[in-house]
Coordinates of C-alpha atoms in Angstrom, one line a residue:
E180 CA 121.2 20.6 74.9
E181 CA 119.3 18.2 72.8
G182 CA 121.3 15.4 73.7
G183 CA 123.3 15.4 70.5
F184 CA 126.5 15.2 69.7
L185 CA 128.4 17.9 67.6
D186 CA 129.9 16.1 65.2
E187 CA 126.8 14.5 63.9
S188 CA 124.9 17.7 64.2
A189 CA 127.7 19.6 62.0
D190 CA 127.3 17.0 59.6
G191 CA 123.8 17.1 59.6
Y192 CA 123.9 21.1 59.2
F193 CA 126.3 20.9 56.9
S194 CA 124.7 18.5 54.4
R195 CA 122.0 21.1 54.4
L196 CA 123.9 24.5 52.8
T197 CA 126.5 24.9 50.4
L198 CA 129.2 25.8 52.6
S199 CA 133.2 26.3 51.6
D200 CA 136.0 24.1 53.5
Q201 CA 136.6 27.4 55.3
Q202 CA 133.2 27.9 56.0
K203 CA 132.7 24.7 57.6
A204 CA 136.2 25.2 59.5
I205 CA 135.0 28.9 61.1
V206 CA 131.4 27.4 61.8
Y207 CA 132.6 24.4 64.1
E208 CA 135.5 26.3 65.8
M209 CA 133.1 28.6 67.1
S210 CA 130.3 25.6 68.1
S211 CA 133.2 23.6 70.0
G212 CA 134.4 26.4 71.1
V213 CA 131.4 27.6 72.5
I214 CA 130.7 24.1 74.2
R215 CA 134.1 23.5 75.8
Q216 CA 134.0 27.0 77.4
K217 CA 129.9 26.8 78.3
A218 CA 130.2 27.3 81.6
Y219 CA 132.6 30.2 82.2
L220 CA 129.9 32.1 79.8
D221 CA 127.2 31.3 81.2
W222 CA 128.7 32.5 84.4
L223 CA 129.5 35.6 83.0
V224 CA 126.2 36.4 81.2
A225 CA 124.3 35.5 84.5
H226 CA 125.9 38.6 86.4
F227 CA 123.7 41.1 83.4
V228 CA 120.9 38.8 82.7
K229 CA 118.6 37.9 85.3
R230 CA 114.9 37.4 83.5
E231 CA 115.0 33.8 81.3
M232 CA 115.9 33.9 77.7
K233 CA 114.9 32.2 74.5
P234 CA 117.7 29.2 73.8
E235 CA 118.7 31.7 69.9
V236 CA 119.2 34.7 72.4
R237 CA 121.7 33.2 74.8
H238 CA 122.8 30.9 71.8
L239 CA 123.7 34.8 69.8
L240 CA 125.4 35.9 73.3
W241 CA 127.4 32.6 73.9
V242 CA 128.8 33.0 69.7
A243 CA 129.7 36.6 70.2
L244 CA 131.7 36.4 73.3
F245 CA 133.5 33.6 72.4
Q246 CA 134.7 34.7 69.2
V247 CA 135.1 38.0 71.4
L248 CA 137.4 36.4 74.2
F249 CA 138.7 33.3 72.8
M250 CA 138.9 34.0 69.2
K251 CA 140.4 37.6 70.1
K252 CA 138.3 38.9 67.1
A253 CA 137.4 43.1 67.5
F254 CA 134.8 43.9 69.9
Y255 CA 133.2 46.6 67.8
H256 CA 132.9 44.1 64.5
V257 CA 131.3 41.3 66.7
V258 CA 129.4 42.9 68.4
N259 CA 128.0 44.9 65.4
E260 CA 127.0 42.1 63.0
T261 CA 125.8 39.9 66.3
V262 CA 123.0 43.0 66.6
D263 CA 122.4 43.6 63.4
F264 CA 122.0 40.3 62.8
A265 CA 119.6 39.9 65.7
K266 CA 117.7 43.0 64.4
R267 CA 116.8 41.0 61.2
H268 CA 115.7 38.0 62.8
H269 CA 114.7 38.8 66.1
G270 CA 113.5 42.3 66.2
R271 CA 114.7 45.4 67.1
P272 CA 113.9 45.0 71.0
I273 CA 115.8 42.0 71.1
A274 CA 119.0 43.9 69.5
N275 CA 119.1 46.6 72.1
F276 CA 118.9 43.8 74.9
L277 CA 122.1 42.1 72.9
N278 CA 123.8 44.9 72.4
A279 CA 124.1 46.3 76.4
V280 CA 124.5 43.0 77.2
L281 CA 127.4 42.3 75.4
R282 CA 129.1 46.1 75.7
R283 CA 128.1 45.2 79.6
A284 CA 129.9 42.2 80.1
L285 CA 132.9 42.8 77.8
A286 CA 134.0 46.1 79.5
E287 CA 133.6 44.1 83.3
K288 CA 134.2 40.7 83.0
D289 CA 138.3 41.2 84.8
C290 CA 136.2 42.4 87.5
L291 CA 133.6 40.0 88.6
P292 CA 134.4 38.5 91.6
M293 CA 135.4 34.8 91.1
P294 CA 135.0 32.2 93.7
E295 CA 137.1 32.2 96.5
E296 CA 136.9 28.2 96.6
P297 CA 139.8 27.0 94.7
L298 CA 137.7 23.9 93.1
E299 CA 135.1 26.1 92.5
R300 CA 136.8 28.8 90.6
M301 CA 138.9 26.6 88.3
A302 CA 135.3 25.1 86.9
I303 CA 134.3 28.5 86.0
E304 CA 138.0 29.4 85.2
C305 CA 138.6 26.3 82.9
S306 CA 134.6 25.5 82.1
F307 CA 134.1 22.2 83.3
P308 CA 131.4 20.2 86.2
E309 CA 132.5 20.9 89.0
W310 CA 132.2 17.1 89.9
M311 CA 134.9 16.2 87.2
I312 CA 136.7 18.6 88.4
R313 CA 137.1 16.9 92.4
R314 CA 137.4 13.6 90.9
W315 CA 140.8 14.7 89.1
A316 CA 142.2 16.4 92.0
G317 CA 141.9 13.6 93.9
Q318 CA 143.6 11.9 91.7
F319 CA 145.9 14.1 90.3
G320 CA 146.4 17.1 92.6
L321 CA 145.9 20.8 91.8
E322 CA 148.1 21.5 89.6
K323 CA 148.2 18.1 87.3
T324 CA 144.4 18.8 86.8
R325 CA 144.6 22.3 85.8
N326 CA 147.5 20.9 83.6
L327 CA 144.8 18.5 82.6
L328 CA 141.9 20.9 82.2
S329 CA 144.1 23.1 79.9
I330 CA 144.9 20.0 77.2
L331 CA 141.1 18.9 77.4
N332 CA 139.8 22.5 76.4
T333 CA 142.6 23.3 73.2
E334 CA 141.7 22.2 69.8
P335 CA 142.5 18.5 69.0
E336 CA 144.9 17.3 66.6
F337 CA 143.9 14.6 65.1
C338 CA 145.7 10.8 64.2
L339 CA 145.1 8.9 60.9
R340 CA 145.6 5.3 60.7
I341 CA 147.7 4.2 57.5
D342 CA 147.1 0.9 55.9
L343 CA 150.9 0.3 55.3
N344 CA 150.2 -2.5 52.9
R345 CA 149.0 -0.4 50.5
M346 CA 151.2 2.4 51.1
S347 CA 154.4 3.8 53.7
R348 CA 154.0 6.7 56.1
E349 CA 156.3 8.7 54.4
Q350 CA 154.4 8.5 51.6
V351 CA 151.3 9.6 52.8
D352 CA 153.6 12.3 54.8
A353 CA 155.1 13.9 51.8
H354 CA 151.4 14.1 49.7
L355 CA 149.7 15.7 52.6
Q356 CA 152.4 18.4 53.2
S357 CA 152.5 18.6 49.1
R358 CA 148.7 20.2 49.9
G359 CA 149.6 22.6 52.5
V360 CA 148.6 19.7 55.4
E361 CA 150.5 20.4 58.3
T362 CA 151.7 16.8 60.2
R363 CA 153.8 15.3 62.6
L364 CA 155.2 11.6 63.2
G365 CA 153.1 9.5 65.9
S366 CA 155.4 8.3 68.1
L367 CA 154.1 4.8 68.9
L368 CA 153.1 2.8 66.1
P369 CA 154.4 3.0 62.7
S370 CA 150.8 3.6 61.2
A371 CA 150.1 6.8 62.9
L372 CA 150.5 10.1 61.6
Y373 CA 149.2 13.2 63.2
V374 CA 147.4 16.5 61.2
R375 CA 146.1 19.8 62.6
R376 CA 143.3 20.1 60.4
L377 CA 141.0 17.8 59.2
G378 CA 139.0 19.4 56.7
P379 CA 141.4 19.2 54.5
V380 CA 142.2 15.6 54.8
L381 CA 138.4 14.5 54.7
S382 CA 138.5 15.3 50.9
D383 CA 141.5 14.0 49.7
P384 CA 141.9 11.1 47.4
L385 CA 143.2 8.8 49.6
F386 CA 141.1 9.3 52.6
R387 CA 138.1 8.1 49.7
E388 CA 140.4 5.6 48.5
G389 CA 140.4 4.0 52.3
I390 CA 144.4 4.2 53.0
F391 CA 144.2 6.1 56.0
R392 CA 141.7 6.4 58.4
V393 CA 140.7 8.7 61.3
Q394 CA 141.8 7.1 64.8
D395 CA 144.0 8.3 67.9
E396 CA 147.2 6.9 68.4
S397 CA 145.7 4.8 71.0
S398 CA 143.2 3.6 69.9
Q399 CA 145.5 2.0 67.1
A400 CA 147.5 0.1 69.7
V401 CA 144.5 -2.2 70.5
A402 CA 144.7 -4.8 67.4
H403 CA 148.3 -4.5 68.0
A404 CA 147.7 -6.0 71.6
V405 CA 145.3 -8.7 69.6
D406 CA 148.4 -9.6 67.3
P407 CA 146.3 -11.6 65.2
T408 CA 147.8 -14.4 63.1
D409 CA 147.0 -16.3 60.2
G410 CA 144.1 -18.8 61.2
M411 CA 143.3 -17.0 64.7
L412 CA 139.4 -16.9 65.3
I413 CA 139.0 -13.1 66.4
L414 CA 135.8 -11.8 68.1
D415 CA 135.6 -7.9 68.1
A416 CA 132.4 -8.1 70.7
A417 CA 131.5 -4.4 70.4
A418 CA 132.5 -3.6 66.8
E419 CA 130.6 -0.8 65.9
P420 CA 132.2 1.6 63.7
G421 CA 134.3 -0.9 62.5
T422 CA 137.4 0.9 63.1
K423 CA 139.2 -1.5 64.7
T424 CA 137.7 -4.4 63.0
E425 CA 139.4 -3.2 59.9
H426 CA 142.7 -2.5 61.0
L427 CA 142.6 -6.1 62.6
M428 CA 141.8 -6.8 58.8
Q429 CA 145.1 -5.3 57.5
L430 CA 147.5 -6.1 60.0
C431 CA 146.6 -9.6 59.1
P432 CA 144.1 -10.5 56.0
A433 CA 144.3 -14.2 56.8
A434 CA 142.6 -14.1 60.6
R435 CA 139.3 -14.5 60.6
I436 CA 137.1 -12.1 62.6
V437 CA 133.7 -12.4 63.7
A438 CA 132.4 -8.9 64.3
M439 CA 129.6 -7.8 67.1
D440 CA 127.3 -5.3 68.1
L441 CA 124.1 -4.1 68.7
H442 CA 124.2 -1.4 66.0
V443 CA 125.6 -3.0 62.3
S444 CA 124.9 -0.5 60.1
K445 CA 128.4 1.4 59.8
L446 CA 130.1 -2.3 60.0
R447 CA 128.2 -3.1 56.2
P448 CA 131.2 -2.0 54.4
L449 CA 133.2 -5.0 56.2
A450 CA 130.6 -7.6 55.1
P451 CA 133.4 -9.4 52.3
W452 CA 135.7 -10.0 54.7
V453 CA 134.5 -10.3 58.2
L454 CA 131.2 -12.4 59.7
L455 CA 128.9 -9.7 61.3
L456 CA 126.7 -10.7 64.0
R457 CA 123.7 -8.0 65.4
G458 CA 124.1 -9.1 69.1
D459 CA 124.7 -8.5 72.2
A460 CA 128.1 -9.4 74.3
V461 CA 126.3 -10.1 77.5
R462 CA 124.3 -12.5 76.2
N463 CA 125.7 -13.3 73.2
P464 CA 125.1 -16.7 71.0
F465 CA 128.1 -18.3 70.6
K466 CA 129.5 -21.0 72.6
K467 CA 132.2 -22.0 75.0
Q468 CA 136.0 -22.0 74.3
V469 CA 135.5 -20.7 71.2
F470 CA 137.6 -17.5 70.1
D471 CA 141.8 -18.2 69.8
S472 CA 141.0 -13.8 70.7
I473 CA 138.3 -11.2 72.1
L474 CA 138.6 -7.6 71.6
L475 CA 136.1 -5.7 73.6
D476 CA 136.4 -1.8 73.6
A477 CA 133.6 -0.9 75.6
P478 CA 130.9 1.3 76.7
C479 CA 132.3 4.2 78.6
S480 CA 131.5 7.0 80.2
S481 CA 134.7 8.3 76.7
L482 CA 136.2 11.3 79.6
G483 CA 139.2 10.4 77.8
V484 CA 137.8 12.2 74.1
I485 CA 136.4 15.6 75.5
R486 CA 139.1 16.6 73.5
K487 CA 137.6 16.3 70.2
H488 CA 133.8 15.7 72.0
P489 CA 133.5 18.7 74.3
E490 CA 129.7 18.2 74.9
I491 CA 131.0 14.9 76.7
K492 CA 131.7 16.6 80.1
W493 CA 127.9 18.2 80.1
R494 CA 125.8 15.2 79.4
R495 CA 127.6 13.3 81.6
R496 CA 126.4 12.6 85.1
E497 CA 128.8 11.7 88.4
G498 CA 127.4 8.4 88.7
D499 CA 127.9 7.4 84.8
V500 CA 131.5 6.3 86.0
P501 CA 130.4 3.4 88.7
M502 CA 127.8 2.4 86.2
F503 CA 129.9 2.1 83.0
A504 CA 132.3 -0.4 85.4
T505 CA 129.7 -2.0 86.2
Y506 CA 128.5 -2.9 82.9
Q507 CA 131.9 -3.0 81.6
V508 CA 132.9 -6.2 84.1
G509 CA 129.6 -7.8 83.2
M510 CA 130.3 -7.7 79.6
V511 CA 133.6 -9.3 80.5
Q512 CA 132.9 -12.0 82.6
A513 CA 129.6 -12.8 79.8
L514 CA 132.9 -13.4 76.9
W515 CA 135.1 -14.8 79.0
E516 CA 133.6 -18.3 78.9
N517 CA 133.6 -18.0 74.8
L518 CA 137.6 -17.6 75.2
K519 CA 139.5 -20.5 74.9
P520 CA 142.6 -21.4 77.6
G521 CA 145.4 -20.0 76.8
G522 CA 143.7 -17.2 74.7
H523 CA 143.8 -13.6 75.3
F524 CA 141.3 -11.2 76.0
V525 CA 142.0 -7.3 75.0
Y526 CA 140.0 -4.7 77.3
S527 CA 139.7 -1.3 76.2
V528 CA 138.3 2.2 77.3
C529 CA 138.6 5.4 76.0
S530 CA 138.4 6.6 79.6
F531 CA 141.2 7.2 82.2
E532 CA 138.9 6.4 85.1
P533 CA 140.0 4.5 88.2
E534 CA 136.9 2.6 87.9
E535 CA 137.0 1.6 84.0
T536 CA 140.5 0.6 84.2
V537 CA 142.5 -0.7 86.6
D538 CA 139.9 -1.0 89.2
V539 CA 137.4 -3.4 86.3
I540 CA 140.6 -5.7 86.0
E541 CA 141.1 -6.2 89.9
R542 CA 137.5 -6.9 90.5
L543 CA 137.6 -9.2 87.4
R544 CA 140.9 -11.0 89.5
Q545 CA 137.6 -12.2 91.9
Y546 CA 136.2 -14.2 89.4
L547 CA 138.3 -15.2 86.6
D548 CA 141.8 -16.8 86.4
F549 CA 144.2 -15.3 84.1
S550 CA 147.6 -13.4 84.0
L551 CA 148.1 -9.7 82.5
E552 CA 150.7 -9.3 79.9
E553 CA 151.9 -6.8 78.7
P554 CA 149.5 -5.3 75.8
L555 CA 152.4 -3.4 73.7
P556 CA 156.5 -3.3 73.8
S557 CA 158.0 0.1 75.4
P558 CA 156.5 2.3 76.0
A559 CA 154.3 0.4 77.4
T560 CA 153.5 0.4 81.9
E561 CA 154.0 -2.4 83.9
R562 CA 150.6 -3.9 83.7
F563 CA 149.1 -1.6 80.7
H564 CA 148.5 0.7 78.3
F565 CA 147.5 4.3 80.2
S566 CA 147.4 7.1 78.1
L567 CA 146.9 10.5 80.6
P568 CA 145.9 13.5 77.8
H569 CA 148.3 16.0 80.0
L570 CA 150.9 13.3 80.0
T571 CA 150.6 12.4 76.5
G572 CA 149.2 14.8 74.7
S573 CA 147.0 11.8 73.1
D574 CA 143.6 11.3 74.0
G575 CA 143.1 9.3 77.6
F576 CA 142.8 6.0 76.7
F577 CA 143.3 2.3 78.8
L578 CA 144.3 -0.9 77.4
A579 CA 144.8 -4.4 78.7
R580 CA 146.3 -7.8 77.6
L581 CA 144.8 -10.9 79.6
K582 CA 145.4 -14.5 79.4
K583 CA 143.3 -17.0 80.4
E584 CA 144.9 -20.0 82.6
S585 CA 141.9 -21.9 83.2

């Protein structure tokens, strides 16, 4: 509601309190779950509350309803705890109000009329903005859209990228399983290992030593599409937080890498190995035809990572998608002059919207001379690597590799 990101807000909250890993996990599950189900919870509450509420009172209703309806906590236990908390912190009148609303909402929820129009109904049942549902129904049809919304509303898996120069995936897998972490192997890359719970992983000594990082498997594919070799001069043109830059270093330590971003604070640990530059891709300071390869992981709508960042679906507006697309085309055009003929431009976004993916490539054909190369070996599609969450179970992601012809 204040425009922040869930992960950063949670980290700030946890840093001020002494909580166990189990307590942090519960707080995060409830917080992220309430954000996921916000539209449904608002719709339910609106049937029983016709006056303005203070944000903290509305939040108490959301959290209590989420615990009963989605975490399957006992009704009487949640209501009693919520009322007791409200009585201590907000006074008896608010406690009585919450008690009445919660009991009515939980008793009458199944009798409330849903909209007859299918997309309006889906917006409430699946708790997504109606404009997103209409957009995706137009692309995928109603049944596949419901599948997409379902996967985006589930608790995410997290993928680790293992530094194979230091340990094998099998060694890391055995290590984590010995500590009670449930894992599964990635299907696309040998560095990818999935885990169900992130908390134990972030406190693991191997994470602190940098032997693995958290990075989705499709995102890991970007450095492989660059295909760095010894002596190659590579520009990572929107580098922060440095995850892909670090991966390029691991794949080829003898490559020469320039990492540029408007914000470089998170890139500073890479300074001994790469050249850091605070700069703007659109107005970059580089000479023409200087780089062998350019990587642009472009700013985007981020609709492909809603599963991990559910706040995105409430922050984005329909006009954001074409706005980002125009910016993305401009970034590629500006950087194109810095690429040598015969060099490769790798373009990626954590989105599956046509305007930000295939349409960007088609718009660039009007201005630039290039051929498309498969960014990865099988199972890449004909010309792109495209991850749709309801088909891959992974983040939504797009990756293209363009060879400069002249």
